[in-house]
PDB file of C-alpha atoms in Angstrom:
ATOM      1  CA  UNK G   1      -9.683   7.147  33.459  1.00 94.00           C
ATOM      2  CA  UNK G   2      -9.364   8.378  30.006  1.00 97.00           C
ATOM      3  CA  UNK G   3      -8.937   6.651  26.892  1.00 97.00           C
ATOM      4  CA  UNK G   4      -7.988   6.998  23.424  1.00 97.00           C
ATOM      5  CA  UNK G   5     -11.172   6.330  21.401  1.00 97.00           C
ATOM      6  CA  UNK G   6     -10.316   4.855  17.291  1.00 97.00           C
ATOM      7  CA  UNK G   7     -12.063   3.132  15.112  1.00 96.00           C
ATOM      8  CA  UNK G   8     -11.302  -0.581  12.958  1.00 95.00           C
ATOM      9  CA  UNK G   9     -13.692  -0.310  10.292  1.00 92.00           C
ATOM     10  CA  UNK G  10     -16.830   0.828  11.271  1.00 93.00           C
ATOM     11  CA  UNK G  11     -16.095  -0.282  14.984  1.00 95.00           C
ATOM     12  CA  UNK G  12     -14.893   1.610  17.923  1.00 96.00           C
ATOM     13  CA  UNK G  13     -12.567   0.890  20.660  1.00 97.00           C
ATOM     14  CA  UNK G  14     -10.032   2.701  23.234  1.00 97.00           C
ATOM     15  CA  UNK G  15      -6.936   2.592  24.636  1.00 96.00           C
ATOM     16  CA  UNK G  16      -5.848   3.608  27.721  1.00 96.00           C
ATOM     17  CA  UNK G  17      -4.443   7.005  27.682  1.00 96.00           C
ATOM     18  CA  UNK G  18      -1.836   6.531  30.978  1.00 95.00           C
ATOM     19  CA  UNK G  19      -0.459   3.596  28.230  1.00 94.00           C
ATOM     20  CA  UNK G  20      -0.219   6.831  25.318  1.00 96.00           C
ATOM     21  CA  UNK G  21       2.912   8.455  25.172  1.00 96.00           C
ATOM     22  CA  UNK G  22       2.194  10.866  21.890  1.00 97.00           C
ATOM     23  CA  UNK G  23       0.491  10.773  18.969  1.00 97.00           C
ATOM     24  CA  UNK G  24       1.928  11.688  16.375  1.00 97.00           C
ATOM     25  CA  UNK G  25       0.215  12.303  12.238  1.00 96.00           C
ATOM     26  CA  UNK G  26       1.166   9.507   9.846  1.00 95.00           C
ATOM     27  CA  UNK G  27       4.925   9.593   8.875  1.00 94.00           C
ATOM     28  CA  UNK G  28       7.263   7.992   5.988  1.00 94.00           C
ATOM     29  CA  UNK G  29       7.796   4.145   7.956  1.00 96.00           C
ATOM     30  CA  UNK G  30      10.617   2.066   6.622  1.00 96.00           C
ATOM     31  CA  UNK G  31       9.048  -1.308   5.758  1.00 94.00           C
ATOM     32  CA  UNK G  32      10.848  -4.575   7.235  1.00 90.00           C
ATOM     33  CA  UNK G  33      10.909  -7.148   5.033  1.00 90.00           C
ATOM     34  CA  UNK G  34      10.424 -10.904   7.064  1.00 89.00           C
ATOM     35  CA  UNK G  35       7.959  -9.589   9.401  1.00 89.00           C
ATOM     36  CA  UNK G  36       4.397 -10.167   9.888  1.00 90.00           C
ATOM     37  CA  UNK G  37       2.005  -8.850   7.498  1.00 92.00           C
ATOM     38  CA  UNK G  38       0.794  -6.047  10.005  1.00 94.00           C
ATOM     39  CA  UNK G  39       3.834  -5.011  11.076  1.00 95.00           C
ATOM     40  CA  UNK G  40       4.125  -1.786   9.297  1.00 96.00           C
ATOM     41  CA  UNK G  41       7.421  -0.405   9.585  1.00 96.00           C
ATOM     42  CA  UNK G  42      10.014   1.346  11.541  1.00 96.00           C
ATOM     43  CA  UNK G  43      10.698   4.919  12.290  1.00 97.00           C
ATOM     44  CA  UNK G  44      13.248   6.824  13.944  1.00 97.00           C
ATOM     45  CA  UNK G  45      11.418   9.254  16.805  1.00 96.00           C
ATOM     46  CA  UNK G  46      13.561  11.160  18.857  1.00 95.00           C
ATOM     47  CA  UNK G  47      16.766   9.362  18.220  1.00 94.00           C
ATOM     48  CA  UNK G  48      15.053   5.887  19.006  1.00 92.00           C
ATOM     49  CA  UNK G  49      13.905   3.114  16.134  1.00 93.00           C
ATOM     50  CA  UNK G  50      10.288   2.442  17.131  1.00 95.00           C
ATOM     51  CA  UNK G  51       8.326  -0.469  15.535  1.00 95.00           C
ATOM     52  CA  UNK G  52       5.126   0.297  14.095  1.00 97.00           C
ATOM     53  CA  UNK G  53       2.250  -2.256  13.526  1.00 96.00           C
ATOM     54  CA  UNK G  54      -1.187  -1.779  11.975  1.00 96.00           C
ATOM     55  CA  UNK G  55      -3.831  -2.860  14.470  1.00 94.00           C
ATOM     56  CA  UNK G  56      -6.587  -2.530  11.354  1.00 95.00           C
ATOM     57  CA  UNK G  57      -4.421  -4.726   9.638  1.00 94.00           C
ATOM     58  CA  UNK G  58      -3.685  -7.101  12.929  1.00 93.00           C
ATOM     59  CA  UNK G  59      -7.613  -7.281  13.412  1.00 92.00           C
ATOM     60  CA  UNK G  60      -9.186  -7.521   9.849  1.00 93.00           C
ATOM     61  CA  UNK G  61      -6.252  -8.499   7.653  1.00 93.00           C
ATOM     62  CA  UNK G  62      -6.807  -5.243   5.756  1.00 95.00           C
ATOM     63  CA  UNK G  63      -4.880  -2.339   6.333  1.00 95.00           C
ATOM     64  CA  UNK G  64      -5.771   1.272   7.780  1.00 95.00           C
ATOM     65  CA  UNK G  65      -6.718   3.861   5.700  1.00 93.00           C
ATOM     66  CA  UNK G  66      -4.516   6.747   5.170  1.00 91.00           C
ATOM     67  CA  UNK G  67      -6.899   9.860   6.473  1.00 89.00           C
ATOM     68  CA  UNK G  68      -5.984  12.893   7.922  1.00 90.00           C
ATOM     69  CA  UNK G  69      -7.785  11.194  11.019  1.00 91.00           C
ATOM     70  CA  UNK G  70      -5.348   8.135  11.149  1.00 95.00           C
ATOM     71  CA  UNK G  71      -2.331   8.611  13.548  1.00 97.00           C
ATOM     72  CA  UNK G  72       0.754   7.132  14.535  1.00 98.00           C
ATOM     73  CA  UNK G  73      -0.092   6.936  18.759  1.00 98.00           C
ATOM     74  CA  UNK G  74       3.155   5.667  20.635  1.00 97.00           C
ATOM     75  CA  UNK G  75       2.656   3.495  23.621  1.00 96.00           C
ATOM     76  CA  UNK G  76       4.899   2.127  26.180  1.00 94.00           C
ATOM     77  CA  UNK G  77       5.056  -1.426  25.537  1.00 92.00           C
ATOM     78  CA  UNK G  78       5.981  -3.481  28.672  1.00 85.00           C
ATOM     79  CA  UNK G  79       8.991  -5.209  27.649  1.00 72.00           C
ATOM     80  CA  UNK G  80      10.696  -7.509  30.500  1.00 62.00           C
ATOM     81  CA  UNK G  81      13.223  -5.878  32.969  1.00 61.00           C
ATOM     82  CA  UNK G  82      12.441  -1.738  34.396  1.00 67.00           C
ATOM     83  CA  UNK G  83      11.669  -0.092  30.982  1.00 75.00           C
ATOM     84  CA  UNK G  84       8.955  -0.204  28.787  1.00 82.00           C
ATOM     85  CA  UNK G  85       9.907   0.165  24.947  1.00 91.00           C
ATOM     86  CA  UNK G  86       8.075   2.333  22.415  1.00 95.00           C
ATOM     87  CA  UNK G  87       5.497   1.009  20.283  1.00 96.00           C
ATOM     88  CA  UNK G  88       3.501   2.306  17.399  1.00 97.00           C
ATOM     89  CA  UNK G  89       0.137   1.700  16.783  1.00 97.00           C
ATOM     90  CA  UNK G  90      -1.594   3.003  13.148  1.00 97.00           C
ATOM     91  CA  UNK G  91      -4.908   3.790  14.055  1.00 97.00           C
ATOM     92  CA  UNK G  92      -7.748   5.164  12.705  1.00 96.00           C
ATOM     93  CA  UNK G  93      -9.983   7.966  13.607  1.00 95.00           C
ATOM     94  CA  UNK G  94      -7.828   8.186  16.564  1.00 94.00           C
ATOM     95  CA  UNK G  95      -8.861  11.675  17.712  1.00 88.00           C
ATOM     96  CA  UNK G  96     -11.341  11.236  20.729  1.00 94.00           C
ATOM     97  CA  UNK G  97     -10.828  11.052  24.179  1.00 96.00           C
ATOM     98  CA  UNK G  98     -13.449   9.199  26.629  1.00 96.00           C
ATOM     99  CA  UNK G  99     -13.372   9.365  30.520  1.00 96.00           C
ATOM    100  CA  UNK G 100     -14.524   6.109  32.009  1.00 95.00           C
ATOM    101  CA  UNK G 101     -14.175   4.429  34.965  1.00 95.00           C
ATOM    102  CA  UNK G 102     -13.135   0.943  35.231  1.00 90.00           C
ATOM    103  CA  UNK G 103     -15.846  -0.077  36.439  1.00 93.00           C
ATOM    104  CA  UNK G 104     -18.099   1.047  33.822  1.00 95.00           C
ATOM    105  CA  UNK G 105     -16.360  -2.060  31.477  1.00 95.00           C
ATOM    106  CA  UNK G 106     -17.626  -5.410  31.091  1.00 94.00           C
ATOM    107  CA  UNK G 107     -16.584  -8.959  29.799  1.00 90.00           C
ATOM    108  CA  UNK G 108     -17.381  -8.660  26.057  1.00 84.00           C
ATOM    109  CA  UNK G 109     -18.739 -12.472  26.798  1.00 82.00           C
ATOM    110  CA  UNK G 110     -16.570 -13.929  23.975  1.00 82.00           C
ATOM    111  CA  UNK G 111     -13.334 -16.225  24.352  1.00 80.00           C
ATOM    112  CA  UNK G 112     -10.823 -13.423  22.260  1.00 74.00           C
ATOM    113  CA  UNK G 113      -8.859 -16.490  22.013  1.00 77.00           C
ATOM    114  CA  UNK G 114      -7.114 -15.609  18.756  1.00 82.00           C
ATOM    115  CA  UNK G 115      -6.980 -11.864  19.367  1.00 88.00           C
ATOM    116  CA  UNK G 116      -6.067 -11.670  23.262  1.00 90.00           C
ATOM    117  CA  UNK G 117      -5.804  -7.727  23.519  1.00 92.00           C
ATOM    118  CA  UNK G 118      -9.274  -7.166  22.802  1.00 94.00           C
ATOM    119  CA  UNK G 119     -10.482  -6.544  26.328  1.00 93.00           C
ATOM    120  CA  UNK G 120     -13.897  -5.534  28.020  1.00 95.00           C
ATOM    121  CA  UNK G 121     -16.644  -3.452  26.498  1.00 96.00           C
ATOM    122  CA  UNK G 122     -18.684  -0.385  27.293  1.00 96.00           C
ATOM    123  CA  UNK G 123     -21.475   1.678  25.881  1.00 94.00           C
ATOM    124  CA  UNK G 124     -22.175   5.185  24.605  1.00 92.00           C
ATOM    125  CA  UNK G 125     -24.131   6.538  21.846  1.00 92.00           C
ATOM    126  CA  UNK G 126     -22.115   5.419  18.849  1.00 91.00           C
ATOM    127  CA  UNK G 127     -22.278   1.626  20.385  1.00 93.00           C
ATOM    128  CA  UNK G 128     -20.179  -0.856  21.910  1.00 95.00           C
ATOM    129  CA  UNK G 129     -16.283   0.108  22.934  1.00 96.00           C
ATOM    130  CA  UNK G 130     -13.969  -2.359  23.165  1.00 96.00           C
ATOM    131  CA  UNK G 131     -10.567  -1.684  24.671  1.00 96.00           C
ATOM    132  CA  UNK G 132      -7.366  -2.984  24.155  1.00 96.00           C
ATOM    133  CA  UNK G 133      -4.723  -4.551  26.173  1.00 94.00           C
ATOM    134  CA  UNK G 134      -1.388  -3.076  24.907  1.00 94.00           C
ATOM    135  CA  UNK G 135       0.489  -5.950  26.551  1.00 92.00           C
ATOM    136  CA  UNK G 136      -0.884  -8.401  25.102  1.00 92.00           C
ATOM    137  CA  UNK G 137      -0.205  -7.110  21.060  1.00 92.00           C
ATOM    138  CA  UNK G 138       1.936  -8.931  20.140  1.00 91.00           C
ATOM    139  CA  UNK G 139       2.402 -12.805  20.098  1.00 88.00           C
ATOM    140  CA  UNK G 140       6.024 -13.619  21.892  1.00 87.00           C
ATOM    141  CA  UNK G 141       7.713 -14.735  18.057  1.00 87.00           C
ATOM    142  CA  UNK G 142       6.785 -10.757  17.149  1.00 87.00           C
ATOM    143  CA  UNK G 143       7.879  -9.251  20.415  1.00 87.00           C
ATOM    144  CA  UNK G 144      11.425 -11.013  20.193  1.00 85.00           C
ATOM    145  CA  UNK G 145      11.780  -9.611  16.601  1.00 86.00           C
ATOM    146  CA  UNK G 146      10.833  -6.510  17.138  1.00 87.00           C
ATOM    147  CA  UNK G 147      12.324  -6.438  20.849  1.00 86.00           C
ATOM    148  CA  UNK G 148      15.285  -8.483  20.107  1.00 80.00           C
ATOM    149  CA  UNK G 149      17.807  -7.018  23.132  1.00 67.00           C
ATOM    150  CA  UNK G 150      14.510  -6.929  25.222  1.00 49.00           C
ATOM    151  CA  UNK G 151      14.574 -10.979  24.937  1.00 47.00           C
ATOM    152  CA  UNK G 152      17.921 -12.132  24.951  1.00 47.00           C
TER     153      UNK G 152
END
């Protein structure tokens, strides 16, 4: 498998790639007031609004720095019924790719309780890799705003 390999702070972690449908440099979001803090906007890509959050900001409370290494990577969010819906992610350093197999992840060992997309770890020279669970993002009181026709 390959993943996506971007960093929160100094730490890294990866996403699945088969979850990645393009990633796209930093664009002009349109903020939406009455959201979560780490939601950071919404953009129009290919005729289709597409909710961005900021994991940095979802993880840490402080937001991801705007470098020419931070992207905008679209992933198919599994909303209920056949489709998935677009979602963005603002990540930084988000310009590695890793091939693992599954196997080669373990339990991290920690209840992720509070933050239930961090997901198993790995190892390579610049440390421990944690990856992330794109279905589990976003907490069911985000999903319906973001999602709302997806929940109704």
């Amino acid at each position: 498998m390959l993943f996506l390999l971007f960093q929160i702070g100094q730490d890294h972690y990866a996403l699945d790639t088969s979850q990645v449908a393009v990633v796209l440099p930093l664009v002009k979001l349109k903020q939406m007031p009455a959201t979560a803090p780490w939601v950071a906007g919404v953009f129009t890509y290919r005729g289709q609004s597409v909710p961005v959050i900021d994991l940095s900001q979802l993880a840490t409370g402080k937001p991801s720095r705007q470098r020419l290494s931070t992207r905008i990577v679209l992933v198919h969010y599994p909303a209920p019924g056949p489709d998935s819906r677009l979602l963005g992610l603002v990540l930084e350093k988000a310009s590695e790719i890793m091939r693992r197999a599954p196997s080669e992840f373990r339990d991290s060992g920690l209840d992720h309780g509070a933050a239930p997309y961090l997901g198993p770890v790995t190892d390579d020279a610049r440390g421990l890799i944690q990856s992330v669970q794109v279905q589990d993002l976003l907490p069911p009181e985000v999903r319906a705003q973001l999602f709302p026709s997806v929940e109704a």
